[in-house]
mmCIF file of C-alpha atoms and ligand atoms in Angstrom:
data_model
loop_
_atom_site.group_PDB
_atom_site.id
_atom_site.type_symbol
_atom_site.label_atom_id
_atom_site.label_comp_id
_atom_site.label_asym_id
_atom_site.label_seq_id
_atom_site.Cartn_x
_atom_site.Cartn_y
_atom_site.Cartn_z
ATOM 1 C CA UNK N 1359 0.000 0.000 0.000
ATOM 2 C CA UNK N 1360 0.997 3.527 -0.682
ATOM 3 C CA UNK N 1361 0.425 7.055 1.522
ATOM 4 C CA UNK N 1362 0.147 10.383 -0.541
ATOM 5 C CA UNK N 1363 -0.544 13.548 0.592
ATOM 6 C CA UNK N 1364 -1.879 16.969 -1.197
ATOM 7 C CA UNK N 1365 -0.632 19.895 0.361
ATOM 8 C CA UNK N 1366 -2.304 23.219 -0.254
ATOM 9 C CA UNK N 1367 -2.804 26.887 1.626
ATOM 10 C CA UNK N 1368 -6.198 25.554 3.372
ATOM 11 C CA UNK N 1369 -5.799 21.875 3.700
ATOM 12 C CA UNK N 1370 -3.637 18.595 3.877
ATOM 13 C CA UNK N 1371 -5.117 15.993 2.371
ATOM 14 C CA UNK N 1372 -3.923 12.082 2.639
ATOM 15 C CA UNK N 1373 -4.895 9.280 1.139
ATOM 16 C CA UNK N 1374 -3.802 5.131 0.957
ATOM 17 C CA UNK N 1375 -3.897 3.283 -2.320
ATOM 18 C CA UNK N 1376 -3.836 -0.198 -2.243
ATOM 19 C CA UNK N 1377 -1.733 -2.834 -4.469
ATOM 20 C CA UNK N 1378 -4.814 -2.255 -7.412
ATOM 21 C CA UNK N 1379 -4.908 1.930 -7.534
ATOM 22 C CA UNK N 1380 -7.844 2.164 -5.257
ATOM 23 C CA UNK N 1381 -8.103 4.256 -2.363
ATOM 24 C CA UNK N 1382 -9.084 2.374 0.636
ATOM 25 C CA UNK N 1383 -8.385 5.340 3.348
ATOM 26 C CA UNK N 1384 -8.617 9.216 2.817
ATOM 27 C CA UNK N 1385 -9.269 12.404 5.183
ATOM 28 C CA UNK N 1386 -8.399 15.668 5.383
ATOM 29 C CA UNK N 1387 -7.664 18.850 7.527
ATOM 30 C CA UNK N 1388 -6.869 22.351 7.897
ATOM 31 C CA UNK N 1389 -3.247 23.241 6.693
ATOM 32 C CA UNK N 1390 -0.994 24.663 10.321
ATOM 33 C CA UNK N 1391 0.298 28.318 9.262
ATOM 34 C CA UNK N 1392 3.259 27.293 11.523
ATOM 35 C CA UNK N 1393 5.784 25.205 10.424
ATOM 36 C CA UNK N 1394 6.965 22.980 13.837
ATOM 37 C CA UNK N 1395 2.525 22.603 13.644
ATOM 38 C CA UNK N 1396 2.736 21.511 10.134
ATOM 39 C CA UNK N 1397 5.284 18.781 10.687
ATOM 40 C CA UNK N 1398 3.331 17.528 13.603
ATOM 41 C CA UNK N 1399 0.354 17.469 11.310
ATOM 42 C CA UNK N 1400 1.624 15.311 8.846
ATOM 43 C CA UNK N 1401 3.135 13.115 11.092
ATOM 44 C CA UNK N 1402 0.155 12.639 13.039
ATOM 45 C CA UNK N 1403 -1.859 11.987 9.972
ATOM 46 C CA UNK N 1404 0.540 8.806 8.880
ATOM 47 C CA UNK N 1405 0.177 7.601 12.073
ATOM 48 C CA UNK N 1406 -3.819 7.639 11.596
ATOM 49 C CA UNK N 1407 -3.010 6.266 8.264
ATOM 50 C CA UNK N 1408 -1.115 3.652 9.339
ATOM 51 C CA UNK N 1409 -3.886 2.225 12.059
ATOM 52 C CA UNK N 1410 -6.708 3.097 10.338
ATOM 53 C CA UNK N 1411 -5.221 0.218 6.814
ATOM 54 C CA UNK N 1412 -3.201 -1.482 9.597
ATOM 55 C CA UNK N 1413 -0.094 -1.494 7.240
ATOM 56 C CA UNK N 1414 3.519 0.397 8.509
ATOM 57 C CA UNK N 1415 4.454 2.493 5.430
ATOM 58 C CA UNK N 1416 7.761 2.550 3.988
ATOM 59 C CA UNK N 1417 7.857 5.501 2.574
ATOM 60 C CA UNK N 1418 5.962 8.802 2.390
ATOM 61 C CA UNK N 1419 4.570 10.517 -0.767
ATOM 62 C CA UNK N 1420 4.109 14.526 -0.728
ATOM 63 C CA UNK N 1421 2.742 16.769 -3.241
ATOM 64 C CA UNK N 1422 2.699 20.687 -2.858
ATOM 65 C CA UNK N 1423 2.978 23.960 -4.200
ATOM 66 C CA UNK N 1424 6.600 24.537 -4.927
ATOM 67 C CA UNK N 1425 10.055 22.716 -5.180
ATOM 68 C CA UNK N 1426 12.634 22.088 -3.241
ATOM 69 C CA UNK N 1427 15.920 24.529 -4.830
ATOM 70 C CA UNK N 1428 18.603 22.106 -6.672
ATOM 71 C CA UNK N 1429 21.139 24.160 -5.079
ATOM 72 C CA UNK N 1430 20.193 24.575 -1.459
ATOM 73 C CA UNK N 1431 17.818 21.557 -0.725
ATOM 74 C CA UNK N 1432 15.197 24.376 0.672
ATOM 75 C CA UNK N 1433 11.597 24.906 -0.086
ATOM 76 C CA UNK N 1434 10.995 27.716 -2.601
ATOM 77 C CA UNK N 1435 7.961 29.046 -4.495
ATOM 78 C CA UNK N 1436 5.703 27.611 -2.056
ATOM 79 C CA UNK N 1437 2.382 29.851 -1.150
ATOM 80 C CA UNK N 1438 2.986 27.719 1.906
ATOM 81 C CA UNK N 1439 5.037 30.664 2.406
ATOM 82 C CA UNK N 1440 5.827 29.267 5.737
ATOM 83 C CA UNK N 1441 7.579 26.001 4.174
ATOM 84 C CA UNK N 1442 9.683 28.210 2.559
ATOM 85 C CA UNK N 1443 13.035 28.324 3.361
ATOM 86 C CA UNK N 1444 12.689 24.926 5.205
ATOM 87 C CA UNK N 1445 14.444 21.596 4.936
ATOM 88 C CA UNK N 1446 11.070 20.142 4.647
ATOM 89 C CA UNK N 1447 12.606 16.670 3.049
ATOM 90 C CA UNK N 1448 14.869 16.188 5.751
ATOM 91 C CA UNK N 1449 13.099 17.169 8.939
ATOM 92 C CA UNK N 1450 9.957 15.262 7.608
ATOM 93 C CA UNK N 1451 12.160 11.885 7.032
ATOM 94 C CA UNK N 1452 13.436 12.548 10.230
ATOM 95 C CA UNK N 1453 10.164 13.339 12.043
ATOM 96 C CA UNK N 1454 8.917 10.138 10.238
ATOM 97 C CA UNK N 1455 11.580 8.110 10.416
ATOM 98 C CA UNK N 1456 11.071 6.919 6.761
ATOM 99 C CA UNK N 1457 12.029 8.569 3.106
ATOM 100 C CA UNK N 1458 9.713 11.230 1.959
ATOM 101 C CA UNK N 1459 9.379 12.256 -1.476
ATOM 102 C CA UNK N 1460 8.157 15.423 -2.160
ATOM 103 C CA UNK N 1461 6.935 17.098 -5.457
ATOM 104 C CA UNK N 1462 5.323 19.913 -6.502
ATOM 105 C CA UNK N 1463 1.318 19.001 -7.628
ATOM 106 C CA UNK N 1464 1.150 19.382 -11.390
ATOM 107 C CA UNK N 1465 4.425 17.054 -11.713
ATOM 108 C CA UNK N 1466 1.987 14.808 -9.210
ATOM 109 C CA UNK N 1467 -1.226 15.337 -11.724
ATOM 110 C CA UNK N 1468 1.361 14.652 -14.555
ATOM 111 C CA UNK N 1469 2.391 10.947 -12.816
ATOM 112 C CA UNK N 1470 -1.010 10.672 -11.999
ATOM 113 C CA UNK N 1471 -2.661 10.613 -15.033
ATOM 114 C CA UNK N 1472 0.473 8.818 -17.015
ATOM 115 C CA UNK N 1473 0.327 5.902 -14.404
ATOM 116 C CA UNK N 1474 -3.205 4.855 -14.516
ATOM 117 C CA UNK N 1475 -4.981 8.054 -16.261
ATOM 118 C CA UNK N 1476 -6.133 9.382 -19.326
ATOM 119 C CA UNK N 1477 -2.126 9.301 -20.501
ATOM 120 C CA UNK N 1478 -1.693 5.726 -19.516
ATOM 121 C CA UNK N 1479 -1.222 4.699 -23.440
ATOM 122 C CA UNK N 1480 1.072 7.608 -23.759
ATOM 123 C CA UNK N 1481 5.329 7.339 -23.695
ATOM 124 C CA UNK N 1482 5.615 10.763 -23.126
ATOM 125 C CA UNK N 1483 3.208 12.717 -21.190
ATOM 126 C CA UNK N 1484 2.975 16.367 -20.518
ATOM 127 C CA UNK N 1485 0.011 17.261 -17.805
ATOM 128 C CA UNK N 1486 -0.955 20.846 -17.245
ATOM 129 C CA UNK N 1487 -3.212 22.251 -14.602
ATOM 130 C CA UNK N 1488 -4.978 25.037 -15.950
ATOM 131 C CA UNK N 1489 -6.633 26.783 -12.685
ATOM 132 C CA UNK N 1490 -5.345 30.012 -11.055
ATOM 133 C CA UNK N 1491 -2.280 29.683 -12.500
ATOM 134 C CA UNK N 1492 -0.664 27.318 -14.579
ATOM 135 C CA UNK N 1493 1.618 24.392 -13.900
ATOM 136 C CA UNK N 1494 3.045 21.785 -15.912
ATOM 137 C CA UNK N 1495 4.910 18.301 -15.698
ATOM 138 C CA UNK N 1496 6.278 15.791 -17.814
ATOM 139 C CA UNK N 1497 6.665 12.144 -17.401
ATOM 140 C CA UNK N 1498 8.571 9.776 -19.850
ATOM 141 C CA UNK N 1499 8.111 5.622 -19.651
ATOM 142 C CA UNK N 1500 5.857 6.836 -16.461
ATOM 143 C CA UNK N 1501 8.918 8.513 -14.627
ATOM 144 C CA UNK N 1502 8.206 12.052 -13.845
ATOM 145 C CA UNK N 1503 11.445 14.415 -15.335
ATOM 146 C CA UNK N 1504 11.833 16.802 -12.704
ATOM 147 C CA UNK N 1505 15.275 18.178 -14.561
ATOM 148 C CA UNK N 1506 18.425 19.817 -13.577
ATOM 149 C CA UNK N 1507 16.747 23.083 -12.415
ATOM 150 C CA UNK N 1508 13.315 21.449 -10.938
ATOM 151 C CA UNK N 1509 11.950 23.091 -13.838
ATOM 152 C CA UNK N 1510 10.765 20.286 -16.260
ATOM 153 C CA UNK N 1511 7.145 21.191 -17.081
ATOM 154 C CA UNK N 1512 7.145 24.811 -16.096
ATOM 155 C CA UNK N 1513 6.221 25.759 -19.610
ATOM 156 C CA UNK N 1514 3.651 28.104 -18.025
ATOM 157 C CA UNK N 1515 6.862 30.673 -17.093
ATOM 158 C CA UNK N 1516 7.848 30.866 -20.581
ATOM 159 C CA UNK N 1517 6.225 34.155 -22.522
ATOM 160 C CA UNK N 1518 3.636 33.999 -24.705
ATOM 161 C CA UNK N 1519 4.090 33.040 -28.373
ATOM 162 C CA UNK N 1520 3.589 35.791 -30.794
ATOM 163 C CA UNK N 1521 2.087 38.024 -27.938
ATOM 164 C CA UNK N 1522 0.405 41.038 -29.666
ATOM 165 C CA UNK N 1523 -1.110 43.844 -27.975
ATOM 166 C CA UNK N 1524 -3.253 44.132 -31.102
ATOM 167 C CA UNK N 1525 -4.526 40.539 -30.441
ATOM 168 C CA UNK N 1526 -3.912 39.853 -26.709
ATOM 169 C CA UNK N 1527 -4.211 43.240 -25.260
ATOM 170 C CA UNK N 1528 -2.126 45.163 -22.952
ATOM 171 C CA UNK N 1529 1.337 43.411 -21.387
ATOM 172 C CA UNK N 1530 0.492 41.457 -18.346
ATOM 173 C CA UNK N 1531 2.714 40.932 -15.285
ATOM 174 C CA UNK N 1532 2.978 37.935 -14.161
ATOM 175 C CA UNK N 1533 4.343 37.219 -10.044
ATOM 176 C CA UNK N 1534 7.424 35.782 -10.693
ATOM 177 C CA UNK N 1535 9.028 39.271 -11.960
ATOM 178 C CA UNK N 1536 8.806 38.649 -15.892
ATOM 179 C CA UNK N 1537 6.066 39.904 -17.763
ATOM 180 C CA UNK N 1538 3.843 38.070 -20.396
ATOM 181 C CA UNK N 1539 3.965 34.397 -19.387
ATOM 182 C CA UNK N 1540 1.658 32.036 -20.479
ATOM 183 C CA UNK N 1541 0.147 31.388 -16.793
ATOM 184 C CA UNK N 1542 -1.144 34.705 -17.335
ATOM 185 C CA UNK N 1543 -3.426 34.250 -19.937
ATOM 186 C CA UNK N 1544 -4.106 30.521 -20.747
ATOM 187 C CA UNK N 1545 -5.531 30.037 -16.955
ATOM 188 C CA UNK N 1546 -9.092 30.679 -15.391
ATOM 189 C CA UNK N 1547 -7.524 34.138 -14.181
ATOM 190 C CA UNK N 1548 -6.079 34.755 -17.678
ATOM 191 C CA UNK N 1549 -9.728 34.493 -19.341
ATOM 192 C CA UNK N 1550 -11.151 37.010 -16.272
ATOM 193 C CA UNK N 1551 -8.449 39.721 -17.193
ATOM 194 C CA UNK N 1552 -9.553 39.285 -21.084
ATOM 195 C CA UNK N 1553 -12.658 39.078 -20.066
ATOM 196 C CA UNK N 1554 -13.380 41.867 -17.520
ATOM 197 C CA UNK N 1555 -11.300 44.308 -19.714
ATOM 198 C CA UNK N 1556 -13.661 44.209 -22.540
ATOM 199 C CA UNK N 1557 -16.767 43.738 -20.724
ATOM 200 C CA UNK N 1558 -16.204 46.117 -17.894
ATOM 201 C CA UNK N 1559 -17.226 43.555 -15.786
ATOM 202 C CA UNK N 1560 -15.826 41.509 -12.892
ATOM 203 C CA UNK N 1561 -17.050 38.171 -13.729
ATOM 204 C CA UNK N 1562 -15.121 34.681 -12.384
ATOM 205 C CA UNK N 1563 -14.004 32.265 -14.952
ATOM 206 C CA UNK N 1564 -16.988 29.722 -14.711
ATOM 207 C CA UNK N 1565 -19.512 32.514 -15.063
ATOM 208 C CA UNK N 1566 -17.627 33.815 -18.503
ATOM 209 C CA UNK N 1567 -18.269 30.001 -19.940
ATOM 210 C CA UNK N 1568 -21.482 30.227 -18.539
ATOM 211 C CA UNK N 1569 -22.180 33.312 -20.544
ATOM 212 C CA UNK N 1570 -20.549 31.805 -23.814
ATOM 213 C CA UNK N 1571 -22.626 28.996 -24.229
ATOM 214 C CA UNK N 1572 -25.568 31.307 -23.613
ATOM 215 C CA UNK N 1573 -24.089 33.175 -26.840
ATOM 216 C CA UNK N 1574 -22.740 36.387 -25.172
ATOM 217 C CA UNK N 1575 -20.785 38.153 -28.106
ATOM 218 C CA UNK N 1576 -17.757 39.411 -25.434
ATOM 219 C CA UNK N 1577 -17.585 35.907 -24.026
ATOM 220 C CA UNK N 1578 -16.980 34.136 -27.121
ATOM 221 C CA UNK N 1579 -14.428 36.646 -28.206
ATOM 222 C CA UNK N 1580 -12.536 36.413 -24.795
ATOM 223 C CA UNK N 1581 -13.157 32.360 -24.951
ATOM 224 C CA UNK N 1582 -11.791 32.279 -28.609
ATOM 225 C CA UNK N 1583 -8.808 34.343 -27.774
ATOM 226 C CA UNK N 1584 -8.240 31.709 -25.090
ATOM 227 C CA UNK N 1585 -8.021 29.059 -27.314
ATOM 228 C CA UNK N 1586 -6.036 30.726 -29.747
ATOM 229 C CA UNK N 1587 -3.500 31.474 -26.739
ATOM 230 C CA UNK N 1588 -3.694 27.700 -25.900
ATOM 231 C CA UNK N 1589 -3.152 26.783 -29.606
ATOM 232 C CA UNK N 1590 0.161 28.962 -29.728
ATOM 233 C CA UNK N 1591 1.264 28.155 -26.012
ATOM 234 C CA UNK N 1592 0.797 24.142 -27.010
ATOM 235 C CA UNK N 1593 2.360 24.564 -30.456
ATOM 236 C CA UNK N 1594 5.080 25.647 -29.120
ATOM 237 C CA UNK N 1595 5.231 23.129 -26.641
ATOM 238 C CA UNK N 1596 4.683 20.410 -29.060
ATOM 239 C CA UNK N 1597 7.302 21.478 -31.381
ATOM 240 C CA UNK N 1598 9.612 21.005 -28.597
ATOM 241 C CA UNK N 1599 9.426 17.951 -26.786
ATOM 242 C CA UNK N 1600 6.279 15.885 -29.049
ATOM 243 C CA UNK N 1601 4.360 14.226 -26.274
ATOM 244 C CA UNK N 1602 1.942 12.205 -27.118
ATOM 245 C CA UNK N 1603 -0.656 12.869 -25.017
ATOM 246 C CA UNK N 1604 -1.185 15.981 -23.001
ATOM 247 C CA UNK N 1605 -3.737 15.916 -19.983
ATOM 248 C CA UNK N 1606 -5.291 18.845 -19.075
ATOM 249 C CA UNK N 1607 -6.406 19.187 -15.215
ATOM 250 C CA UNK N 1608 -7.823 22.389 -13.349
ATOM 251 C CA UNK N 1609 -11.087 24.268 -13.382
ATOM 252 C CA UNK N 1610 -10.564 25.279 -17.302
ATOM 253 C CA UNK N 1611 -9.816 21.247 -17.843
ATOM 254 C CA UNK N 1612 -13.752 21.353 -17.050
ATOM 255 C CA UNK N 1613 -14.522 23.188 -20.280
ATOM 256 C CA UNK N 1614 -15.378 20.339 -22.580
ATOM 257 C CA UNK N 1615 -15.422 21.809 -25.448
ATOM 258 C CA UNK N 1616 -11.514 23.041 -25.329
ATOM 259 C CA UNK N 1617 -10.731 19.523 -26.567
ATOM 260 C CA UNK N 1618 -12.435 20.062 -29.621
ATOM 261 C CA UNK N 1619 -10.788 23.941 -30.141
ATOM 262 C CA UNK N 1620 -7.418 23.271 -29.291
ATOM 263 C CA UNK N 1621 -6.813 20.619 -31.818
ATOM 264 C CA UNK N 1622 -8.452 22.596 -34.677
ATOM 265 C CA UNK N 1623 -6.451 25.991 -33.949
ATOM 266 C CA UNK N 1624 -3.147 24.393 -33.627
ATOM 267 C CA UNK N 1625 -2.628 23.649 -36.993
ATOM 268 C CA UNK N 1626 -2.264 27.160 -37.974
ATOM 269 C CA UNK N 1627 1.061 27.217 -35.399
ATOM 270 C CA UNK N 1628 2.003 23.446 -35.276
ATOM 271 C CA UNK N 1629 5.450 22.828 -37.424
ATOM 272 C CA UNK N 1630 4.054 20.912 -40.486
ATOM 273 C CA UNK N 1631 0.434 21.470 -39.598
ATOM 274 C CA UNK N 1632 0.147 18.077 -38.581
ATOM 275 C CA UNK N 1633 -1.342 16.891 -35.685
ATOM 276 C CA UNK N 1634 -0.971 13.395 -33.792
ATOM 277 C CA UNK N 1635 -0.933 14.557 -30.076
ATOM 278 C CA UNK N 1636 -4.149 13.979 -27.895
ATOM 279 C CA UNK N 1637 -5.562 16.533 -25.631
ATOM 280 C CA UNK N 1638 -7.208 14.770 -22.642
ATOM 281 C CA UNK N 1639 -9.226 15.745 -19.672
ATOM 282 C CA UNK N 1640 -7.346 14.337 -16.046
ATOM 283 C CA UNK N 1641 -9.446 10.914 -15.422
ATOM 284 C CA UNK N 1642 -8.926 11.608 -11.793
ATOM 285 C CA UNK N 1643 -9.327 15.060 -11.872
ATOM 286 C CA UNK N 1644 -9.146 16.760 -7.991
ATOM 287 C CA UNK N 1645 -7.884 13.247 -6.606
ATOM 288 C CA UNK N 1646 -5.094 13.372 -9.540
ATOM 289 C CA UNK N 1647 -1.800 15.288 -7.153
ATOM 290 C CA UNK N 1648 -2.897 12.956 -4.194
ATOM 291 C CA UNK N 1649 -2.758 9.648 -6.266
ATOM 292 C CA UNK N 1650 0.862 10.709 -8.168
ATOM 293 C CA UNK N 1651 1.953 11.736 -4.217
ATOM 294 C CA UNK N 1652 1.407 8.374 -3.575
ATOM 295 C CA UNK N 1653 3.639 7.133 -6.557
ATOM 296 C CA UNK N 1654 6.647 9.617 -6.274
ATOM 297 C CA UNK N 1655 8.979 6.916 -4.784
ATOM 298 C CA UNK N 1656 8.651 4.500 -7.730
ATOM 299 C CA UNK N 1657 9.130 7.593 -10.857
ATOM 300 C CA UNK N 1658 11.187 10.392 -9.906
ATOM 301 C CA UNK N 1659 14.447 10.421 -11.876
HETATM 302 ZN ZN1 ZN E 3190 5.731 34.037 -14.660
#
């Protein structure tokens, strides 16, 4: 049996997978702001774990917002801020007194879904989580490539393709200091700031879909710029590394008819026009980062 955990700003959330995939234990609770809090938390949790399957864990699965820093072995980029700066690998092992592995949640989504998902057929998956933000990770012969940096999937840093202000409006800043990056557009906050400019509105992402199907004219332009931004961002994407199947998970992954769109629109950026690559939505959707936690001992590099 395996333990993973999701880690997020409001809650921890563990679950146990037995020898078939399925999850025969899962519970959650609020995230500790305090970090000697948190790692009693977790700890606590494995032990309830642990009783509740009756199995002793070997080893401890973690997925989170962030990475742990190549160079100093710390927790960075974590809106956790309060892991930041931490040892959080070693001082969990230690508190635990068995390995942890800890990765950051679309590399777990990205195991996920290549392990047992919707890119189980594929040899080279790339899964993106398309919610607030936008986070990426790829997994080859279902081993996640976390890279030299910790960097491998972070497509949704680089800038936009072909940004235009003609086409995609004014330059947008995104949080980590550089200005343009896909994140901000080709996420459920990128359609609200495309949206609300040319509406004059202050509508949420699920409410701007709402008002497309219903055949609002501003909708459909913002929701067609979207796709042509996700056509460009994925071409580029595709010309690079070729996966063969890319899962999409996050509240835009919800949009059903983006599987359709993307496809269509990429041609007119894909090298060669050509187009072989399957867009999927995340079979496991929410439960996706828990159940590639759980796996993170077996496929990291
Ligand atoms: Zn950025």
């Amino acid at each position: 049996m395996l333990i993973g955990f999701d880690i997020g700003g409001t809650k921890i959330e563990v679950c146990v997978l037995d020898e078939c995939g399925n999850t025969c234990f899962k519970t959650r609770t609020t995230t500790p702001k305090k970090y000697p809090l948190f790692l009693e938390t977790i700890s606590a949790l494995v032990v309830e774990a642990e009783i509740a399957v009756n199995h002793d864990f070997t080893h401890v699965g973690i997925g989170l917002p962030g990475t742990i820093s190549p160079a100093t072995g710390l927790m960075k980029n974590s809106n956790c801020t309060f892991i930041n700066g931490h040892d959080l690998l070693s001082d969990l092992s230690n508190q635990l007194n068995k390995p942890v592995y800890i990765a950051n949640d679309a590399n777990c989504l990205a195991l996920s879904e290549a392990i047992d998902g919707a890119g189980e057929k594929g040899r080279l998956v790339f899964g993106a989580i398309l919610g607030t933000g936008c986070g990426g990770g790829i997994v080859f012969n279902k081993i996640l490539w976390e890279g030299a940096n910790a960097l491998g999937g972070e497509w949704g840093h680089n800038p936009l393709p072909n940004f235009s202000p003609l086409k995609d409006g004014e330059p947008r800043s995104c949080y980590c200091g550089k200005e343009n990056c896909i994140e901000q557009f080709i996420s459920g906050t990128g359609l609200e700031i495309t949206y609300n400019a040319l509406a004059q509105s202050s509508l949420n992402a699920s409410d701007i879909i709402a008002a497309k199907r219903n055949g609002d004219a501003t909708a459909l332009s913002a929701y067609h710029l979207l796709i042509d931004q996700m056509a460009r961002s994925f071409a580029a994407l595709i010309n690079m590394m070729d996966p063969d199947i890319i899962v999409i998970g996050g509240g835009l992954s919800n949009v059903e008819e983006i599987y359709e769109d993307i496809p269509i629109q990429i041609r007119h950026y894909i090298f060669g026009n050509e187009l072989k690559t399957e867009f999927k939505k995340a079979e496991y959707g929410d439960s996706s980062g828990i159940r590639g936690a759980a796996r993170l001992a077996k496929a990291t590099n």
